[in-house]
């Protein structure tokens, strides 16, 4: 049996997620002949489940300091050239209704499917060919051309784009393929770890599992980062937006410091003692009852405020403002929204995303060591890096 002839393209994009489809549409509309290859049965699966099905497609406060990377300057160029306002213009051109939920986070009013449909429409305008449901069997590189074998087909092109994302949520088709391929071409990979992920508690702190389901507004700190949002106690430990954000900066062995009452002014417990001497600590906290119970028990301050010495109240205040949790891990890639780490940026051009040592090879999106905060930042990176690459290939 003879194998079908190799099909030739100007660019082959591996991965039909947010970054891959956006790069494909950009290049296709510039007249390039583009092929997207994805092993999943359909493209854009993470987009479909994102933002609770409504896709938080960008954040109007996008700025490079809201991204984690070994080189914090790397993302500046692409983010500066394709902004949240640019993506919003596209959304508006497709008459996709949207709203700002909180903190600059823009969501579809309808469904995330509208974003995938828009990307597919943009790809169609550029005559992009899309092949789904075929694992990549082989990638070759000779004489300035890349060849990709998938299913029973082989395609070749002078440009190859790695857009296969990171390993978070493997059940959706996520894989570490990007890192394996990048290493094969001599690129370095910054150790990937799960991010925007719930943290697990053990030891004495397991007692907090007893209040699973309780949520409260906090400031959560990990490393030098601090996030004011809700924290949620879970059966395994801690979650909620404040914790997910902090998790991207957290390292095993470190504490996560939580201010459980971020709006209380210094000295508030002594003021409460003066104003409401007959009240106990638990009521003075004004937190959800089960959380107040758990904290009051650990603070070991029984009885009315009037009978508690000022020094003990001051110590309690300090502890409540800086409660140290010592996570023993995370819920891993199975539950992580994104991956911190990835293809090292020092091997890539910040203007085009092309590998410095392998002309024609590009890497974009989550596969690269650029990870955004929670709230639309990761899609904005996918659009911006996809656009930068699509304009270059
Ligand atoms: P993405 O993962 O989207 O696409 C990679 C593609 O490559 C996939 O289609 C995959 O099938 C394919 N692929 C993988 N391995 C392959 C292989 N070996 N061969 C061929 N194809 C392969 N971000 C945000 O900004 N706002 C939000 O609301 C959310 N919400 C959200 C919810 C959940 C549950 C998750 C898991 C993640 C989010 N995110 C998010 C993060 C966001 O989804 C993520 O950052 C982008 O999808 C990254 O886009 P990429 O195109 O880089 O990868």
Short mmCIF file of C-alpha atoms and ligand atoms in Angstrom, two decimals:
data_model
loop_
_atom_site.label_atom_id
_atom_site.label_comp_id
_atom_site.label_asym_id
_atom_site.label_seq_id
_atom_site.Cartn_x
_atom_site.Cartn_y
_atom_site.Cartn_z
CA UNK A 1 0.00 0.00 0.00
CA UNK A 2 1.41 3.41 -0.90
CA UNK A 3 1.13 6.20 1.64
CA UNK A 4 -0.60 9.40 0.54
CA UNK A 5 1.72 12.15 -0.74
CA UNK A 6 3.05 14.70 1.72
CA UNK A 7 0.90 17.82 1.76
CA UNK A 8 2.77 21.09 1.88
CA UNK A 9 1.83 24.15 3.89
CA UNK A 10 3.41 27.46 4.88
CA UNK A 11 2.90 26.61 8.56
CA UNK A 12 1.75 23.68 10.67
CA UNK A 13 0.33 24.49 14.07
CA UNK A 14 0.28 21.70 16.64
CA UNK A 15 -2.66 22.30 19.01
CA UNK A 16 -6.03 23.83 18.22
CA UNK A 17 -6.59 25.62 21.50
CA UNK A 18 -6.89 29.34 22.10
CA UNK A 19 -3.35 30.22 21.03
CA UNK A 20 -3.13 27.80 18.09
CA UNK A 21 -6.45 28.82 16.53
CA UNK A 22 -5.68 32.52 16.95
CA UNK A 23 -2.24 32.15 15.37
CA UNK A 24 -3.75 30.08 12.55
CA UNK A 25 -6.47 32.66 11.81
CA UNK A 26 -3.92 35.50 11.86
CA UNK A 27 -1.52 33.73 9.49
CA UNK A 28 -4.30 32.38 7.26
CA UNK A 29 -5.79 35.84 6.80
CA UNK A 30 -2.34 37.05 5.78
CA UNK A 31 -2.50 34.57 2.91
CA UNK A 32 -0.46 31.81 4.50
CA UNK A 33 -1.48 28.19 3.89
CA UNK A 34 -1.96 26.86 7.41
CA UNK A 35 -2.73 23.44 8.90
CA UNK A 36 -3.80 22.95 12.53
CA UNK A 37 -3.37 19.44 13.97
CA UNK A 38 -5.05 18.50 17.25
CA UNK A 39 -5.26 15.04 18.80
CA UNK A 40 -8.56 15.79 20.56
CA UNK A 41 -11.86 15.04 18.78
CA UNK A 42 -12.63 18.77 18.64
CA UNK A 43 -10.68 22.00 18.99
CA UNK A 44 -10.93 24.54 21.80
CA UNK A 45 -12.06 22.18 24.54
CA UNK A 46 -10.56 24.23 27.37
CA UNK A 47 -12.25 27.33 26.00
CA UNK A 48 -15.60 25.52 26.15
CA UNK A 49 -15.31 24.70 29.86
CA UNK A 50 -13.60 27.95 30.82
CA UNK A 51 -15.17 30.52 33.09
CA UNK A 52 -17.85 28.05 34.17
CA UNK A 53 -18.94 27.70 30.51
CA UNK A 54 -19.01 31.46 29.88
CA UNK A 55 -15.28 31.95 29.08
CA UNK A 56 -13.54 34.78 30.90
CA UNK A 57 -11.93 35.73 27.60
CA UNK A 58 -9.78 38.66 28.72
CA UNK A 59 -9.07 41.11 31.52
CA UNK A 60 -9.11 44.86 30.99
CA UNK A 61 -6.35 45.25 33.59
CA UNK A 62 -3.93 43.08 31.62
CA UNK A 63 -0.36 44.16 32.37
CA UNK A 64 2.93 42.25 32.26
CA UNK A 65 3.28 42.28 36.06
CA UNK A 66 0.23 40.01 36.26
CA UNK A 67 2.16 37.19 34.65
CA UNK A 68 4.68 34.77 36.18
CA UNK A 69 7.77 33.87 34.16
CA UNK A 70 11.47 33.30 34.76
CA UNK A 71 11.83 36.42 32.57
CA UNK A 72 9.12 38.87 33.68
CA UNK A 73 9.89 41.14 30.70
CA UNK A 74 9.32 38.52 28.01
CA UNK A 75 5.55 38.94 27.65
CA UNK A 76 5.67 42.75 27.42
CA UNK A 77 6.11 43.01 23.66
CA UNK A 78 3.31 40.66 22.59
CA UNK A 79 0.88 41.90 25.27
CA UNK A 80 1.63 45.48 24.29
CA UNK A 81 0.99 44.85 20.60
CA UNK A 82 -2.25 42.90 21.02
CA UNK A 83 -4.28 44.18 23.97
CA UNK A 84 -7.51 43.32 25.76
CA UNK A 85 -9.13 46.22 23.86
CA UNK A 86 -8.05 44.66 20.55
CA UNK A 87 -9.66 41.34 21.45
CA UNK A 88 -12.78 43.14 22.66
CA UNK A 89 -13.03 44.83 19.27
CA UNK A 90 -13.15 41.39 17.66
CA UNK A 91 -15.77 40.20 20.17
CA UNK A 92 -17.88 43.26 19.40
CA UNK A 93 -17.49 42.76 15.65
CA UNK A 94 -19.04 39.30 16.15
CA UNK A 95 -21.79 40.86 18.32
CA UNK A 96 -20.96 38.55 21.20
CA UNK A 97 -22.64 40.03 24.29
CA UNK A 98 -20.33 40.29 27.31
CA UNK A 99 -20.18 41.69 30.82
CA UNK A 100 -17.54 42.55 33.39
CA UNK A 101 -17.98 40.24 36.35
CA UNK A 102 -15.43 41.61 38.78
CA UNK A 103 -11.84 42.92 38.81
CA UNK A 104 -11.81 43.64 35.07
CA UNK A 105 -12.81 40.05 34.15
CA UNK A 106 -14.83 39.96 30.92
CA UNK A 107 -17.20 37.01 30.32
CA UNK A 108 -19.64 36.08 27.54
CA UNK A 109 -23.26 36.68 28.50
CA UNK A 110 -24.12 33.56 26.52
CA UNK A 111 -21.69 30.69 26.27
CA UNK A 112 -18.02 29.92 25.69
CA UNK A 113 -19.08 28.15 22.50
CA UNK A 114 -19.45 31.62 20.93
CA UNK A 115 -15.70 32.17 21.34
CA UNK A 116 -14.86 28.84 19.69
CA UNK A 117 -17.31 29.57 16.86
CA UNK A 118 -15.71 33.00 16.40
CA UNK A 119 -12.21 31.49 16.25
CA UNK A 120 -13.36 28.86 13.75
CA UNK A 121 -14.98 31.58 11.65
CA UNK A 122 -11.75 33.59 11.73
CA UNK A 123 -9.85 30.45 10.69
CA UNK A 124 -12.32 29.82 7.84
CA UNK A 125 -11.71 33.38 6.61
CA UNK A 126 -8.06 32.45 6.29
CA UNK A 127 -8.77 29.05 4.67
CA UNK A 128 -7.08 27.28 7.57
CA UNK A 129 -7.18 23.48 7.37
CA UNK A 130 -7.97 21.77 10.69
CA UNK A 131 -7.31 18.08 11.38
CA UNK A 132 -8.68 16.72 14.66
CA UNK A 133 -8.69 13.34 16.34
CA UNK A 134 -5.20 12.31 15.24
CA UNK A 135 -2.27 12.00 17.62
CA UNK A 136 0.96 13.32 16.18
CA UNK A 137 3.00 10.21 15.36
CA UNK A 138 6.21 11.86 14.31
CA UNK A 139 7.83 15.26 13.82
CA UNK A 140 10.84 15.53 11.55
CA UNK A 141 13.12 18.40 10.57
CA UNK A 142 15.37 18.41 7.53
CA UNK A 143 16.53 20.94 4.94
CA UNK A 144 14.71 23.82 6.62
CA UNK A 145 11.34 22.03 6.60
CA UNK A 146 9.34 20.39 9.36
CA UNK A 147 7.30 17.28 8.66
CA UNK A 148 4.44 16.09 10.85
CA UNK A 149 2.92 12.63 10.60
CA UNK A 150 -0.56 12.18 12.07
CA UNK A 151 -3.09 9.47 11.32
CA UNK A 152 -2.06 8.16 7.90
CA UNK A 153 -1.02 11.62 6.64
CA UNK A 154 2.21 13.54 6.51
CA UNK A 155 2.36 17.30 6.09
CA UNK A 156 5.37 19.53 5.78
CA UNK A 157 6.06 23.25 6.15
CA UNK A 158 8.94 25.66 6.75
CA UNK A 159 7.25 26.79 10.00
CA UNK A 160 6.11 24.64 12.93
CA UNK A 161 4.24 26.12 15.90
CA UNK A 162 4.08 24.36 19.26
CA UNK A 163 0.68 25.33 20.68
CA UNK A 164 -0.25 22.19 22.59
CA UNK A 165 -0.65 23.94 25.94
CA UNK A 166 0.37 22.63 29.35
CA UNK A 167 -0.46 19.41 31.21
CA UNK A 168 -3.32 20.74 33.36
CA UNK A 169 -6.59 18.77 33.10
CA UNK A 170 -5.27 15.69 31.22
CA UNK A 171 -8.79 14.30 30.83
CA UNK A 172 -9.41 17.13 28.32
CA UNK A 173 -6.50 16.04 26.15
CA UNK A 174 -3.83 18.14 27.86
CA UNK A 175 -0.35 16.68 27.59
CA UNK A 176 3.32 17.45 28.14
CA UNK A 177 3.91 17.05 24.40
CA UNK A 178 5.08 20.67 24.08
CA UNK A 179 7.95 20.10 26.50
CA UNK A 180 9.00 16.79 24.94
CA UNK A 181 9.09 18.36 21.48
CA UNK A 182 10.82 21.54 22.65
CA UNK A 183 13.55 19.52 24.37
CA UNK A 184 14.02 17.47 21.21
CA UNK A 185 14.84 20.71 19.41
CA UNK A 186 17.29 21.71 22.15
CA UNK A 187 15.04 24.23 23.92
CA UNK A 188 15.06 24.41 27.72
CA UNK A 189 11.97 23.89 29.84
CA UNK A 190 11.37 25.65 33.16
CA UNK A 191 10.09 23.00 35.57
CA UNK A 192 6.30 22.86 35.12
CA UNK A 193 4.09 22.83 38.20
CA UNK A 194 0.35 23.07 38.72
CA UNK A 195 -0.95 26.63 39.23
CA UNK A 196 -4.30 28.26 39.96
CA UNK A 197 -4.87 25.07 41.92
CA UNK A 198 -6.42 24.21 45.32
CA UNK A 199 -3.95 23.56 48.14
CA UNK A 200 -4.13 20.55 50.45
CA UNK A 201 -3.71 20.62 54.24
CA UNK A 202 -2.47 17.86 56.52
CA UNK A 203 -1.41 17.39 60.15
CA UNK A 204 -3.18 19.63 62.70
CA UNK A 205 -4.52 21.81 59.93
CA UNK A 206 -6.68 18.93 58.72
CA UNK A 207 -9.05 20.10 61.43
CA UNK A 208 -10.04 22.92 59.08
CA UNK A 209 -11.53 20.31 56.77
CA UNK A 210 -14.36 20.18 59.29
CA UNK A 211 -15.56 23.55 57.98
CA UNK A 212 -15.57 22.53 54.30
CA UNK A 213 -17.87 24.77 52.29
CA UNK A 214 -17.22 27.92 54.33
CA UNK A 215 -16.01 30.89 52.31
CA UNK A 216 -14.81 34.31 53.45
CA UNK A 217 -13.12 37.39 52.01
CA UNK A 218 -9.39 37.40 52.84
CA UNK A 219 -6.01 38.62 51.74
CA UNK A 220 -3.90 35.54 50.88
CA UNK A 221 -0.13 35.94 50.62
CA UNK A 222 2.45 33.58 49.07
CA UNK A 223 5.98 34.73 48.37
CA UNK A 224 5.74 38.43 47.55
CA UNK A 225 2.24 38.22 46.06
CA UNK A 226 -0.97 39.15 47.90
CA UNK A 227 -4.55 38.67 46.66
CA UNK A 228 -7.72 40.08 48.15
CA UNK A 229 -10.57 37.78 47.20
CA UNK A 230 -12.61 34.91 48.67
CA UNK A 231 -10.98 31.85 50.24
CA UNK A 232 -12.90 28.59 50.52
CA UNK A 233 -12.30 25.79 53.02
CA UNK A 234 -12.65 22.39 51.31
CA UNK A 235 -12.59 18.71 52.28
CA UNK A 236 -8.96 18.59 51.19
CA UNK A 237 -7.74 22.03 52.25
CA UNK A 238 -8.06 25.49 50.75
CA UNK A 239 -9.49 26.85 47.53
CA UNK A 240 -11.40 29.90 46.25
CA UNK A 241 -9.97 32.66 44.05
CA UNK A 242 -7.59 34.13 46.66
CA UNK A 243 -6.01 30.72 47.25
CA UNK A 244 -5.89 29.77 43.56
CA UNK A 245 -4.07 33.04 42.86
CA UNK A 246 -1.63 32.50 45.75
CA UNK A 247 -1.02 28.89 44.65
CA UNK A 248 0.79 30.11 41.51
CA UNK A 249 3.42 31.76 43.73
CA UNK A 250 3.49 29.09 46.46
CA UNK A 251 6.31 26.55 46.82
CA UNK A 252 6.23 23.34 48.82
CA UNK A 253 7.60 23.97 52.31
CA UNK A 254 6.41 27.57 52.41
CA UNK A 255 3.43 28.95 54.32
CA UNK A 256 0.41 30.74 52.88
CA UNK A 257 -0.38 33.71 55.13
CA UNK A 258 -4.02 34.69 55.35
CA UNK A 259 -5.48 37.89 56.73
CA UNK A 260 -8.88 36.61 57.80
CA UNK A 261 -10.26 40.06 58.61
CA UNK A 262 -8.67 42.41 56.09
CA UNK A 263 -11.01 45.33 56.77
CA UNK A 264 -10.45 45.56 60.53
CA UNK A 265 -8.32 48.52 61.69
CA UNK A 266 -5.42 48.00 64.11
CA UNK A 267 -6.67 47.67 67.71
CA UNK A 268 -10.17 46.56 66.69
CA UNK A 269 -10.41 43.81 69.32
CA UNK A 270 -9.55 46.24 72.15
CA UNK A 271 -12.11 48.67 70.75
CA UNK A 272 -14.67 45.84 70.72
CA UNK A 273 -13.77 45.04 74.34
CA UNK A 274 -14.50 48.66 75.30
CA UNK A 275 -17.71 48.93 73.24
CA UNK A 276 -19.12 45.43 73.79
CA UNK A 277 -17.46 44.01 76.89
CA UNK A 278 -20.04 41.21 77.34
CA UNK A 279 -19.45 39.77 73.86
CA UNK A 280 -17.16 36.74 73.33
CA UNK A 281 -14.31 36.57 70.77
CA UNK A 282 -16.32 34.29 68.52
CA UNK A 283 -19.10 36.84 68.05
CA UNK A 284 -16.67 39.74 67.81
CA UNK A 285 -15.07 38.09 64.76
CA UNK A 286 -18.24 38.55 62.73
CA UNK A 287 -17.22 35.67 60.45
CA UNK A 288 -19.37 32.75 59.23
CA UNK A 289 -20.31 30.79 62.35
CA UNK A 290 -18.43 27.55 61.65
CA UNK A 291 -15.26 29.46 60.79
CA UNK A 292 -15.60 31.69 63.86
CA UNK A 293 -16.01 28.54 66.01
CA UNK A 294 -12.89 26.94 64.54
CA UNK A 295 -10.79 30.09 64.93
CA UNK A 296 -12.01 30.89 68.45
CA UNK A 297 -11.17 27.33 69.49
CA UNK A 298 -7.63 27.65 68.12
CA UNK A 299 -7.14 31.09 69.64
CA UNK A 300 -8.13 29.54 72.99
CA UNK A 301 -9.77 32.74 74.21
CA UNK A 302 -12.89 31.72 76.08
CA UNK A 303 -15.36 33.99 77.85
CA UNK A 304 -16.32 37.63 77.48
CA UNK A 305 -13.97 40.21 75.98
CA UNK A 306 -14.08 42.15 79.29
CA UNK A 307 -12.22 39.29 81.00
CA UNK A 308 -9.51 38.86 78.37
CA UNK A 309 -6.29 40.85 78.89
CA UNK A 310 -5.44 43.45 76.20
CA UNK A 311 -2.17 41.69 75.44
CA UNK A 312 -4.01 38.46 74.60
CA UNK A 313 -6.41 40.39 72.37
CA UNK A 314 -3.52 42.07 70.56
CA UNK A 315 -1.86 38.69 69.99
CA UNK A 316 -5.15 37.28 68.65
CA UNK A 317 -5.50 40.24 66.30
CA UNK A 318 -1.99 39.65 64.96
CA UNK A 319 -2.69 35.97 64.44
CA UNK A 320 -5.98 36.62 62.65
CA UNK A 321 -4.26 39.09 60.32
CA UNK A 322 -1.46 36.66 59.51
CA UNK A 323 -2.82 33.14 59.94
CA UNK A 324 -0.17 30.76 58.65
CA UNK A 325 -1.34 27.68 56.79
CA UNK A 326 1.27 25.10 55.79
CA UNK A 327 -0.08 23.26 52.74
CA UNK A 328 1.39 19.80 52.19
CA UNK A 329 0.76 19.97 48.45
CA UNK A 330 -1.70 20.91 45.73
CA UNK A 331 -4.53 19.01 44.08
CA UNK A 332 -2.17 18.59 41.11
CA UNK A 333 -2.52 18.90 37.34
CA UNK A 334 -5.88 17.10 37.47
CA UNK A 335 -7.38 20.19 39.11
CA UNK A 336 -4.99 22.96 38.05
CA UNK A 337 -6.37 25.65 35.75
CA UNK A 338 -2.93 26.34 34.32
CA UNK A 339 0.74 25.41 34.49
CA UNK A 340 3.51 27.63 35.82
CA UNK A 341 6.76 27.01 33.94
CA UNK A 342 7.09 25.62 30.44
CA UNK A 343 9.28 26.29 27.40
CA UNK A 344 11.97 28.70 28.59
CA UNK A 345 11.54 32.20 27.21
CA UNK A 346 15.27 32.83 26.88
CA UNK A 347 15.27 30.52 23.86
CA UNK A 348 12.46 32.44 22.12
CA UNK A 349 12.11 35.81 20.39
CA UNK A 350 9.75 37.99 22.41
CA UNK A 351 8.63 39.65 19.19
CA UNK A 352 7.73 36.59 17.12
CA UNK A 353 7.88 33.62 19.55
CA UNK A 354 10.38 31.94 17.19
CA UNK A 355 13.09 29.73 18.66
CA UNK A 356 16.42 31.56 18.50
CA UNK A 357 18.37 28.42 17.62
CA UNK A 358 15.84 26.67 15.33
CA UNK A 359 14.60 28.97 12.55
CA UNK A 360 10.97 28.25 11.71
CA UNK A 361 10.09 26.71 15.09
CA UNK A 362 7.69 28.72 17.28
CA UNK A 363 6.05 28.21 20.69
CA UNK A 364 2.97 30.07 21.96
CA UNK A 365 0.29 30.05 24.66
CA UNK A 366 0.43 28.05 27.83
CA UNK A 367 3.24 25.83 26.49
CA UNK A 368 5.57 28.79 27.10
CA UNK A 369 6.86 29.83 30.53
CA UNK A 370 4.36 32.69 30.87
CA UNK A 371 1.45 32.19 33.27
CA UNK A 372 -1.22 34.74 34.05
CA UNK A 373 -3.28 35.45 37.11
CA UNK A 374 -6.79 34.09 37.44
CA UNK A 375 -9.36 36.20 35.58
CA UNK A 376 -8.88 36.19 31.80
CA UNK A 377 -5.14 36.85 31.81
CA UNK A 378 -4.23 33.44 30.42
CA UNK A 379 -6.51 33.73 27.41
CA UNK A 380 -5.14 37.23 26.76
CA UNK A 381 -1.65 35.71 26.67
CA UNK A 382 -2.91 33.01 24.27
CA UNK A 383 -4.38 35.69 21.94
CA UNK A 384 -1.34 37.99 22.17
CA UNK A 385 1.32 35.30 21.69
CA UNK A 386 -0.80 33.69 18.95
CA UNK A 387 -1.11 37.03 17.16
CA UNK A 388 2.65 37.73 17.43
CA UNK A 389 3.44 34.34 15.93
CA UNK A 390 0.68 34.47 13.31
CA UNK A 391 2.09 37.76 12.04
CA UNK A 392 5.55 36.23 11.68
CA UNK A 393 4.95 32.82 10.11
P1 LIG B 1 -4.97 24.85 25.17
O1 LIG B 1 -4.83 23.88 26.28
O2 LIG B 1 -6.17 25.70 25.09
O3 LIG B 1 -4.88 24.08 23.77
C1 LIG B 1 -3.93 23.09 23.52
C2 LIG B 1 -4.47 22.19 22.43
O4 LIG B 1 -3.45 21.27 22.09
C3 LIG B 1 -5.67 21.38 22.87
O5 LIG B 1 -6.71 21.51 21.91
C4 LIG B 1 -5.16 19.95 22.95
O6 LIG B 1 -6.12 18.98 22.59
C5 LIG B 1 -4.02 19.98 21.96
N1 LIG B 1 -2.95 19.00 22.22
C6 LIG B 1 -2.39 18.69 23.41
N2 LIG B 1 -1.45 17.74 23.24
C7 LIG B 1 -1.44 17.44 21.91
C8 LIG B 1 -0.70 16.54 21.12
N3 LIG B 1 0.21 15.73 21.66
N4 LIG B 1 -0.95 16.50 19.77
C9 LIG B 1 -1.89 17.32 19.22
N5 LIG B 1 -2.64 18.18 19.93
C10 LIG B 1 -2.40 18.25 21.25
N6 LIG B 1 -8.10 31.16 31.26
C11 LIG B 1 -8.67 32.38 31.17
O7 LIG B 1 -8.00 33.34 30.76
N7 LIG B 1 -9.99 32.56 31.50
C12 LIG B 1 -10.78 31.52 31.94
O8 LIG B 1 -11.98 31.68 32.15
C13 LIG B 1 -10.16 30.25 32.10
N8 LIG B 1 -10.87 29.20 32.61
C14 LIG B 1 -10.28 27.96 32.70
C15 LIG B 1 -11.02 26.90 33.23
C16 LIG B 1 -10.45 25.64 33.32
C17 LIG B 1 -11.23 24.51 33.94
C18 LIG B 1 -9.14 25.43 32.83
C19 LIG B 1 -8.49 24.07 32.87
C20 LIG B 1 -8.39 26.49 32.33
C21 LIG B 1 -8.96 27.77 32.27
N9 LIG B 1 -8.23 28.85 31.78
C22 LIG B 1 -8.82 30.09 31.71
C23 LIG B 1 -6.87 28.69 31.24
C24 LIG B 1 -6.93 28.61 29.71
O9 LIG B 1 -7.86 27.61 29.35
C25 LIG B 1 -5.55 28.28 29.13
O10 LIG B 1 -4.61 29.18 29.62
C26 LIG B 1 -5.61 28.36 27.59
O11 LIG B 1 -6.57 27.44 27.10
C27 LIG B 1 -4.25 28.09 27.00
O12 LIG B 1 -4.39 28.11 25.61
P2 LIG B 1 -3.41 27.22 24.70
O13 LIG B 1 -3.93 27.35 23.31
O14 LIG B 1 -2.02 27.54 24.99
O15 LIG B 1 -3.65 25.72 25.21
#
